[in-house]
Amino acid sequence: MNTTAPQCTLFVVAAPSGAGKSTLVNALLEREPAISLSISHTTRPPRPGEQYGRHYYFVERDAFEQEIADGIFLEHAEVHGNLYGTSRNTVDTLLAEGRDVLLEIDWQGARQIRKSKPDCVSVFILPPSRAELERRLRGRGSDSAEVIARRLHNSREEIAHAHEFDYIIVNDNFDDALGDLQSIVRAVRQRSGLQWKRHEALIQELLA
Ligand code: 5GP
């Protein structure tokens, strides 16, 4: 059953680690408070400062595998050796409440979402160069050299799927990239299919 309210949109944002996706998304959410971020479940251990329920629901692998078996995930994937998943219930509840929802997930998850929610709008964030991607990954300071090397290695696979997304943004200048992301959100909201339903009363009145 598709419980999606007609007035709201599911946004999917992906990027290789280090492209600046989370910073961009957090800035977007400040500018667009009507969008809710879906908090994922993961088996990755928390980084310093990360909180349960705010950044992720951190769970043991056994528990995650049980959740997969219970069918609680709208999508799930193994990324950089850890499991990540989006709760079906969280997304459907928010959409049914009439809120736009944003998922920060990888290309494998995005592919699954496109199948189950074909009306979703997907955006891929690219870094401006390989050297800058590496610099940003090292600059984060919270990951080991091994984790950084693995993420750099995996970035090629992630980037190779960028063409599957509706939009691509190059995050060179942060303010420009944020403006681009916000423009996409704004343009999607003005689409006539959504506007026609949202402004039904107005249109009825204008046609009377
Ligand atoms: P990080 O460990 O740096 O927070 O995230 C690593 C990667 O996992 C990122 O590409 C991120 O988008 C992806 N990821 C985070 N949550 C999910 C999720 O729920 N599903 C999927 N498929 N990927 C996720």
PDB file of C-alpha atoms and ligand atoms in Angstrom:
ATOM      1  CA  MET A   1       0.000   0.000   0.000  1.00  0.00           C
ATOM      2  CA  ASN A   2       1.347   3.416  -0.867  1.00  0.00           C
ATOM      3  CA  THR A   3       0.600   5.644   2.132  1.00  0.00           C
ATOM      4  CA  THR A   4       2.428   8.642   0.662  1.00  0.00           C
ATOM      5  CA  ALA A   5       0.370  11.811   1.001  1.00  0.00           C
ATOM      6  CA  PRO A   6       0.209  13.493  -2.386  1.00  0.00           C
ATOM      7  CA  GLN A   7       1.656  16.796  -1.183  1.00  0.00           C
ATOM      8  CA  CYS A   8       4.996  15.524   0.014  1.00  0.00           C
ATOM      9  CA  THR A   9       8.209  14.231  -1.501  1.00  0.00           C
ATOM     10  CA  LEU A  10      10.838  11.683  -0.586  1.00  0.00           C
ATOM     11  CA  PHE A  11      14.300  13.101  -1.320  1.00  0.00           C
ATOM     12  CA  VAL A  12      17.300  10.787  -1.585  1.00  0.00           C
ATOM     13  CA  VAL A  13      20.801  12.253  -1.307  1.00  0.00           C
ATOM     14  CA  ALA A  14      23.949  10.207  -1.927  1.00  0.00           C
ATOM     15  CA  ALA A  15      27.659  10.953  -2.318  1.00  0.00           C
ATOM     16  CA  PRO A  16      31.034   9.357  -1.754  1.00  0.00           C
ATOM     17  CA  SER A  17      32.253   9.763   1.839  1.00  0.00           C
ATOM     18  CA  GLY A  18      34.000  13.105   2.136  1.00  0.00           C
ATOM     19  CA  ALA A  19      31.983  14.979  -0.517  1.00  0.00           C
ATOM     20  CA  GLY A  20      30.380  17.091   2.219  1.00  0.00           C
ATOM     21  CA  LYS A  21      26.931  15.535   1.991  1.00  0.00           C
ATOM     22  CA  SER A  22      26.016  15.650   5.691  1.00  0.00           C
ATOM     23  CA  THR A  23      27.119  19.278   6.079  1.00  0.00           C
ATOM     24  CA  LEU A  24      25.098  20.249   3.010  1.00  0.00           C
ATOM     25  CA  VAL A  25      22.046  18.307   4.171  1.00  0.00           C
ATOM     26  CA  ASN A  26      22.194  19.813   7.674  1.00  0.00           C
ATOM     27  CA  ALA A  27      22.383  23.322   6.211  1.00  0.00           C
ATOM     28  CA  LEU A  28      19.457  22.518   3.898  1.00  0.00           C
ATOM     29  CA  LEU A  29      17.364  21.285   6.844  1.00  0.00           C
ATOM     30  CA  GLU A  30      18.006  24.566   8.665  1.00  0.00           C
ATOM     31  CA  ARG A  31      16.753  26.497   5.649  1.00  0.00           C
ATOM     32  CA  GLU A  32      13.870  24.117   4.940  1.00  0.00           C
ATOM     33  CA  PRO A  33      12.422  23.051   8.302  1.00  0.00           C
ATOM     34  CA  ALA A  34       9.468  21.314   6.609  1.00  0.00           C
ATOM     35  CA  ILE A  35      11.826  18.499   5.575  1.00  0.00           C
ATOM     36  CA  SER A  36      12.435  15.673   8.063  1.00  0.00           C
ATOM     37  CA  LEU A  37      15.638  13.656   7.983  1.00  0.00           C
ATOM     38  CA  SER A  38      15.125   9.917   8.397  1.00  0.00           C
ATOM     39  CA  ILE A  39      17.564   8.573  11.016  1.00  0.00           C
ATOM     40  CA  SER A  40      19.110   5.311   9.793  1.00  0.00           C
ATOM     41  CA  HIS A  41      19.995   2.157  11.676  1.00  0.00           C
ATOM     42  CA  THR A  42      23.627   1.035  11.446  1.00  0.00           C
ATOM     43  CA  THR A  43      26.065  -1.521  12.795  1.00  0.00           C
ATOM     44  CA  ARG A  44      28.914   1.044  12.513  1.00  0.00           C
ATOM     45  CA  PRO A  45      30.279   2.066  15.915  1.00  0.00           C
ATOM     46  CA  PRO A  46      29.521   5.688  16.867  1.00  0.00           C
ATOM     47  CA  ARG A  47      32.171   8.328  16.107  1.00  0.00           C
ATOM     48  CA  PRO A  48      33.101  10.656  18.951  1.00  0.00           C
ATOM     49  CA  GLY A  49      30.171  12.999  19.590  1.00  0.00           C
ATOM     50  CA  GLU A  50      27.607  10.907  17.699  1.00  0.00           C
ATOM     51  CA  GLN A  51      24.421  10.188  19.648  1.00  0.00           C
ATOM     52  CA  TYR A  52      22.005   7.282  19.495  1.00  0.00           C
ATOM     53  CA  GLY A  53      18.743   8.387  17.852  1.00  0.00           C
ATOM     54  CA  ARG A  54      20.197  11.710  16.675  1.00  0.00           C
ATOM     55  CA  HIS A  55      22.836  10.609  14.175  1.00  0.00           C
ATOM     56  CA  TYR A  56      21.965   6.927  13.886  1.00  0.00           C
ATOM     57  CA  TYR A  57      20.294   4.089  15.742  1.00  0.00           C
ATOM     58  CA  PHE A  58      23.474   2.139  16.524  1.00  0.00           C
ATOM     59  CA  VAL A  59      22.723  -1.578  16.777  1.00  0.00           C
ATOM     60  CA  GLU A  60      24.672  -4.844  16.954  1.00  0.00           C
ATOM     61  CA  ARG A  61      24.938  -6.920  13.784  1.00  0.00           C
ATOM     62  CA  ASP A  62      22.742  -9.700  15.208  1.00  0.00           C
ATOM     63  CA  ALA A  63      19.986  -7.233  16.030  1.00  0.00           C
ATOM     64  CA  PHE A  64      20.256  -5.634  12.573  1.00  0.00           C
ATOM     65  CA  GLU A  65      20.000  -9.006  10.854  1.00  0.00           C
ATOM     66  CA  GLN A  66      16.895  -9.774  12.906  1.00  0.00           C
ATOM     67  CA  GLU A  67      15.415  -6.418  11.842  1.00  0.00           C
ATOM     68  CA  ILE A  68      16.067  -7.343   8.183  1.00  0.00           C
ATOM     69  CA  ALA A  69      14.281 -10.674   8.752  1.00  0.00           C
ATOM     70  CA  ASP A  70      11.379  -8.819  10.405  1.00  0.00           C
ATOM     71  CA  GLY A  71      11.043  -6.667   7.271  1.00  0.00           C
ATOM     72  CA  ILE A  72      11.379  -3.342   9.079  1.00  0.00           C
ATOM     73  CA  PHE A  73      13.602  -1.788   6.393  1.00  0.00           C
ATOM     74  CA  LEU A  74      12.454   0.112   3.322  1.00  0.00           C
ATOM     75  CA  GLU A  75      16.019  -0.397   2.072  1.00  0.00           C
ATOM     76  CA  HIS A  76      19.250  -1.667   3.559  1.00  0.00           C
ATOM     77  CA  ALA A  77      22.801  -2.195   2.319  1.00  0.00           C
ATOM     78  CA  GLU A  78      26.326  -3.036   3.390  1.00  0.00           C
ATOM     79  CA  VAL A  79      28.560   0.033   3.010  1.00  0.00           C
ATOM     80  CA  HIS A  80      32.281   0.138   3.952  1.00  0.00           C
ATOM     81  CA  GLY A  81      31.835  -3.156   5.841  1.00  0.00           C
ATOM     82  CA  ASN A  82      28.891  -1.990   7.993  1.00  0.00           C
ATOM     83  CA  LEU A  83      25.147  -2.490   7.591  1.00  0.00           C
ATOM     84  CA  TYR A  84      22.875   0.534   7.172  1.00  0.00           C
ATOM     85  CA  GLY A  85      19.100   0.656   6.787  1.00  0.00           C
ATOM     86  CA  THR A  86      16.093   2.971   6.585  1.00  0.00           C
ATOM     87  CA  SER A  87      13.023   2.204   8.689  1.00  0.00           C
ATOM     88  CA  ARG A  88       9.916   1.761   6.538  1.00  0.00           C
ATOM     89  CA  ASN A  89       7.672   2.827   9.402  1.00  0.00           C
ATOM     90  CA  THR A  90       9.529   6.111  10.017  1.00  0.00           C
ATOM     91  CA  VAL A  91       9.392   7.137   6.361  1.00  0.00           C
ATOM     92  CA  ASP A  92       5.773   6.140   5.763  1.00  0.00           C
ATOM     93  CA  THR A  93       4.599   7.837   8.971  1.00  0.00           C
ATOM     94  CA  LEU A  94       6.324  11.125   8.099  1.00  0.00           C
ATOM     95  CA  LEU A  95       5.069  11.079   4.505  1.00  0.00           C
ATOM     96  CA  ALA A  96       1.534  10.260   5.669  1.00  0.00           C
ATOM     97  CA  GLU A  97       1.735  13.243   8.053  1.00  0.00           C
ATOM     98  CA  GLY A  98       2.405  15.393   5.006  1.00  0.00           C
ATOM     99  CA  ARG A  99       6.098  16.012   5.624  1.00  0.00           C
ATOM    100  CA  ASP A 100       8.857  15.897   3.011  1.00  0.00           C
ATOM    101  CA  VAL A 101      11.444  13.298   3.999  1.00  0.00           C
ATOM    102  CA  LEU A 102      15.148  13.182   3.169  1.00  0.00           C
ATOM    103  CA  LEU A 103      17.256  10.024   3.152  1.00  0.00           C
ATOM    104  CA  GLU A 104      21.057  10.250   3.268  1.00  0.00           C
ATOM    105  CA  ILE A 105      21.942   6.845   1.874  1.00  0.00           C
ATOM    106  CA  ASP A 106      24.289   5.121  -0.582  1.00  0.00           C
ATOM    107  CA  TRP A 107      23.667   4.222  -4.251  1.00  0.00           C
ATOM    108  CA  GLN A 108      22.502   0.679  -3.420  1.00  0.00           C
ATOM    109  CA  GLY A 109      19.833   2.012  -1.063  1.00  0.00           C
ATOM    110  CA  ALA A 110      18.853   4.701  -3.595  1.00  0.00           C
ATOM    111  CA  ARG A 111      18.286   1.990  -6.192  1.00  0.00           C
ATOM    112  CA  GLN A 112      15.960   0.095  -3.820  1.00  0.00           C
ATOM    113  CA  ILE A 113      14.048   3.285  -2.985  1.00  0.00           C
ATOM    114  CA  ARG A 114      13.529   4.114  -6.682  1.00  0.00           C
ATOM    115  CA  LYS A 115      11.830   0.729  -7.053  1.00  0.00           C
ATOM    116  CA  SER A 116       9.474   1.036  -4.065  1.00  0.00           C
ATOM    117  CA  LYS A 117       8.935   4.835  -4.231  1.00  0.00           C
ATOM    118  CA  PRO A 118       9.244   5.766  -7.912  1.00  0.00           C
ATOM    119  CA  ASP A 119       8.156   9.352  -7.217  1.00  0.00           C
ATOM    120  CA  CYS A 120      11.243  10.004  -5.088  1.00  0.00           C
ATOM    121  CA  VAL A 121      13.691  12.712  -6.160  1.00  0.00           C
ATOM    122  CA  SER A 122      17.349  11.713  -6.013  1.00  0.00           C
ATOM    123  CA  VAL A 123      20.429  13.929  -5.841  1.00  0.00           C
ATOM    124  CA  PHE A 124      24.097  12.953  -6.060  1.00  0.00           C
ATOM    125  CA  ILE A 125      26.847  15.155  -4.582  1.00  0.00           C
ATOM    126  CA  LEU A 126      30.290  15.087  -6.231  1.00  0.00           C
ATOM    127  CA  PRO A 127      33.513  16.493  -4.759  1.00  0.00           C
ATOM    128  CA  PRO A 128      35.358  18.968  -7.034  1.00  0.00           C
ATOM    129  CA  SER A 129      38.420  16.692  -7.389  1.00  0.00           C
ATOM    130  CA  ARG A 130      39.973  13.484  -6.116  1.00  0.00           C
ATOM    131  CA  ALA A 131      42.621  15.438  -4.183  1.00  0.00           C
ATOM    132  CA  GLU A 132      39.934  17.499  -2.446  1.00  0.00           C
ATOM    133  CA  LEU A 133      37.927  14.360  -1.589  1.00  0.00           C
ATOM    134  CA  GLU A 134      41.031  12.891   0.059  1.00  0.00           C
ATOM    135  CA  ARG A 135      41.776  16.145   1.879  1.00  0.00           C
ATOM    136  CA  ARG A 136      38.219  16.323   3.248  1.00  0.00           C
ATOM    137  CA  LEU A 137      38.262  12.684   4.364  1.00  0.00           C
ATOM    138  CA  ARG A 138      41.566  13.167   6.227  1.00  0.00           C
ATOM    139  CA  GLY A 139      40.428  16.509   7.652  1.00  0.00           C
ATOM    140  CA  ARG A 140      37.481  14.901   9.429  1.00  0.00           C
ATOM    141  CA  GLY A 141      39.959  13.614  12.019  1.00  0.00           C
ATOM    142  CA  SER A 142      37.578  11.014  13.448  1.00  0.00           C
ATOM    143  CA  ASP A 143      38.393   8.007  11.245  1.00  0.00           C
ATOM    144  CA  SER A 144      41.469   5.747  11.299  1.00  0.00           C
ATOM    145  CA  ALA A 145      43.907   5.648   8.339  1.00  0.00           C
ATOM    146  CA  GLU A 146      42.494   2.239   7.439  1.00  0.00           C
ATOM    147  CA  VAL A 147      38.898   3.503   7.405  1.00  0.00           C
ATOM    148  CA  ILE A 148      39.928   6.528   5.294  1.00  0.00           C
ATOM    149  CA  ALA A 149      41.757   4.300   2.771  1.00  0.00           C
ATOM    150  CA  ARG A 150      38.708   2.029   2.488  1.00  0.00           C
ATOM    151  CA  ARG A 151      36.336   4.968   1.971  1.00  0.00           C
ATOM    152  CA  LEU A 152      38.626   6.481  -0.693  1.00  0.00           C
ATOM    153  CA  HIS A 153      38.815   3.157  -2.467  1.00  0.00           C
ATOM    154  CA  ASN A 154      35.006   2.726  -2.332  1.00  0.00           C
ATOM    155  CA  SER A 155      34.356   6.256  -3.615  1.00  0.00           C
ATOM    156  CA  ARG A 156      34.921   5.125  -7.225  1.00  0.00           C
ATOM    157  CA  GLU A 157      32.111   2.603  -7.017  1.00  0.00           C
ATOM    158  CA  GLU A 158      29.739   5.156  -5.491  1.00  0.00           C
ATOM    159  CA  ILE A 159      30.614   7.817  -8.121  1.00  0.00           C
ATOM    160  CA  ALA A 160      30.168   5.321 -10.967  1.00  0.00           C
ATOM    161  CA  HIS A 161      26.439   5.282 -10.109  1.00  0.00           C
ATOM    162  CA  ALA A 162      25.923   9.067 -10.089  1.00  0.00           C
ATOM    163  CA  HIS A 163      24.155   8.962 -13.477  1.00  0.00           C
ATOM    164  CA  GLU A 164      21.289   6.944 -11.933  1.00  0.00           C
ATOM    165  CA  PHE A 165      20.254  10.028  -9.918  1.00  0.00           C
ATOM    166  CA  ASP A 166      17.866  12.769 -11.068  1.00  0.00           C
ATOM    167  CA  TYR A 167      20.333  15.569 -10.232  1.00  0.00           C
ATOM    168  CA  ILE A 168      24.090  15.938  -9.750  1.00  0.00           C
ATOM    169  CA  ILE A 169      25.660  18.771  -7.739  1.00  0.00           C
ATOM    170  CA  VAL A 170      29.410  19.479  -7.560  1.00  0.00           C
ATOM    171  CA  ASN A 171      30.250  20.623  -4.033  1.00  0.00           C
ATOM    172  CA  ASP A 172      33.167  22.965  -4.760  1.00  0.00           C
ATOM    173  CA  ASN A 173      31.911  26.226  -3.261  1.00  0.00           C
ATOM    174  CA  PHE A 174      29.693  25.279  -0.309  1.00  0.00           C
ATOM    175  CA  ASP A 175      27.221  28.161  -0.637  1.00  0.00           C
ATOM    176  CA  ASP A 176      26.721  27.487  -4.348  1.00  0.00           C
ATOM    177  CA  ALA A 177      26.154  23.775  -3.717  1.00  0.00           C
ATOM    178  CA  LEU A 178      23.679  24.559  -0.932  1.00  0.00           C
ATOM    179  CA  GLY A 179      21.869  26.980  -3.236  1.00  0.00           C
ATOM    180  CA  ASP A 180      21.687  24.287  -5.917  1.00  0.00           C
ATOM    181  CA  LEU A 181      20.282  21.752  -3.455  1.00  0.00           C
ATOM    182  CA  GLN A 182      17.697  24.202  -2.159  1.00  0.00           C
ATOM    183  CA  SER A 183      16.712  25.106  -5.739  1.00  0.00           C
ATOM    184  CA  ILE A 184      15.984  21.457  -6.454  1.00  0.00           C
ATOM    185  CA  VAL A 185      13.780  21.178  -3.356  1.00  0.00           C
ATOM    186  CA  ARG A 186      11.948  24.389  -4.226  1.00  0.00           C
ATOM    187  CA  ALA A 187      11.427  23.395  -7.869  1.00  0.00           C
ATOM    188  CA  VAL A 188      10.083  19.969  -6.896  1.00  0.00           C
ATOM    189  CA  ARG A 189       7.562  21.599  -4.567  1.00  0.00           C
ATOM    190  CA  GLN A 190       6.237  23.789  -7.377  1.00  0.00           C
ATOM    191  CA  ARG A 191       5.558  20.871  -9.727  1.00  0.00           C
ATOM    192  CA  SER A 192       2.052  21.138 -11.088  1.00  0.00           C
ATOM    193  CA  GLY A 193       0.967  17.658  -9.960  1.00  0.00           C
ATOM    194  CA  LEU A 194       1.710  18.583  -6.346  1.00  0.00           C
ATOM    195  CA  GLN A 195       0.464  22.161  -6.623  1.00  0.00           C
ATOM    196  CA  TRP A 196      -2.814  21.091  -8.222  1.00  0.00           C
ATOM    197  CA  LYS A 197      -3.608  18.890  -5.201  1.00  0.00           C
ATOM    198  CA  ARG A 198      -2.229  21.327  -2.628  1.00  0.00           C
ATOM    199  CA  HIS A 199      -4.245  24.255  -4.006  1.00  0.00           C
ATOM    200  CA  GLU A 200      -7.381  22.352  -4.897  1.00  0.00           C
ATOM    201  CA  ALA A 201      -9.622  24.777  -3.002  1.00  0.00           C
ATOM    202  CA  LEU A 202      -7.999  27.797  -4.671  1.00  0.00           C
ATOM    203  CA  ILE A 203      -8.325  26.247  -8.125  1.00  0.00           C
ATOM    204  CA  GLN A 204     -11.972  25.370  -7.476  1.00  0.00           C
ATOM    205  CA  GLU A 205     -12.602  28.940  -6.417  1.00  0.00           C
ATOM    206  CA  LEU A 206     -10.813  30.349  -9.473  1.00  0.00           C
ATOM    207  CA  LEU A 207     -12.771  28.070 -11.778  1.00  0.00           C
ATOM    208  CA  ALA A 208     -16.152  28.765 -10.192  1.00  0.00           C
TER     209      ALA A 208
HETATM  210  P1  5GP B   1      28.847   7.107   7.549  1.00  0.00           P
HETATM  211  O1  5GP B   1      29.372   5.857   8.191  1.00  0.00           O
HETATM  212  O2  5GP B   1      29.968   7.987   7.057  1.00  0.00           O
HETATM  213  O3  5GP B   1      27.873   7.847   8.411  1.00  0.00           O
HETATM  214  O4  5GP B   1      28.033   6.652   6.249  1.00  0.00           O
HETATM  215  C1  5GP B   1      28.660   5.826   5.300  1.00  0.00           C
HETATM  216  C2  5GP B   1      27.775   5.645   4.095  1.00  0.00           C
HETATM  217  O5  5GP B   1      26.582   4.946   4.458  1.00  0.00           O
HETATM  218  C3  5GP B   1      27.303   6.947   3.456  1.00  0.00           C
HETATM  219  O6  5GP B   1      27.391   6.797   2.046  1.00  0.00           O
HETATM  220  C4  5GP B   1      25.875   7.036   3.874  1.00  0.00           C
HETATM  221  O7  5GP B   1      25.100   7.761   2.967  1.00  0.00           O
HETATM  222  C5  5GP B   1      25.474   5.584   3.874  1.00  0.00           C
HETATM  223  N1  5GP B   1      24.267   5.374   4.657  1.00  0.00           N
HETATM  224  C6  5GP B   1      23.912   5.978   5.817  1.00  0.00           C
HETATM  225  N2  5GP B   1      22.701   5.557   6.225  1.00  0.00           N
HETATM  226  C7  5GP B   1      22.271   4.679   5.275  1.00  0.00           C
HETATM  227  C8  5GP B   1      21.069   3.913   5.122  1.00  0.00           C
HETATM  228  O8  5GP B   1      20.139   3.942   5.913  1.00  0.00           O
HETATM  229  N3  5GP B   1      21.002   3.114   4.022  1.00  0.00           N
HETATM  230  C9  5GP B   1      22.003   3.030   3.102  1.00  0.00           C
HETATM  231  N4  5GP B   1      21.814   2.239   2.047  1.00  0.00           N
HETATM  232  N5  5GP B   1      23.136   3.742   3.218  1.00  0.00           N
HETATM  233  C10 5GP B   1      23.268   4.558   4.289  1.00  0.00           C
END
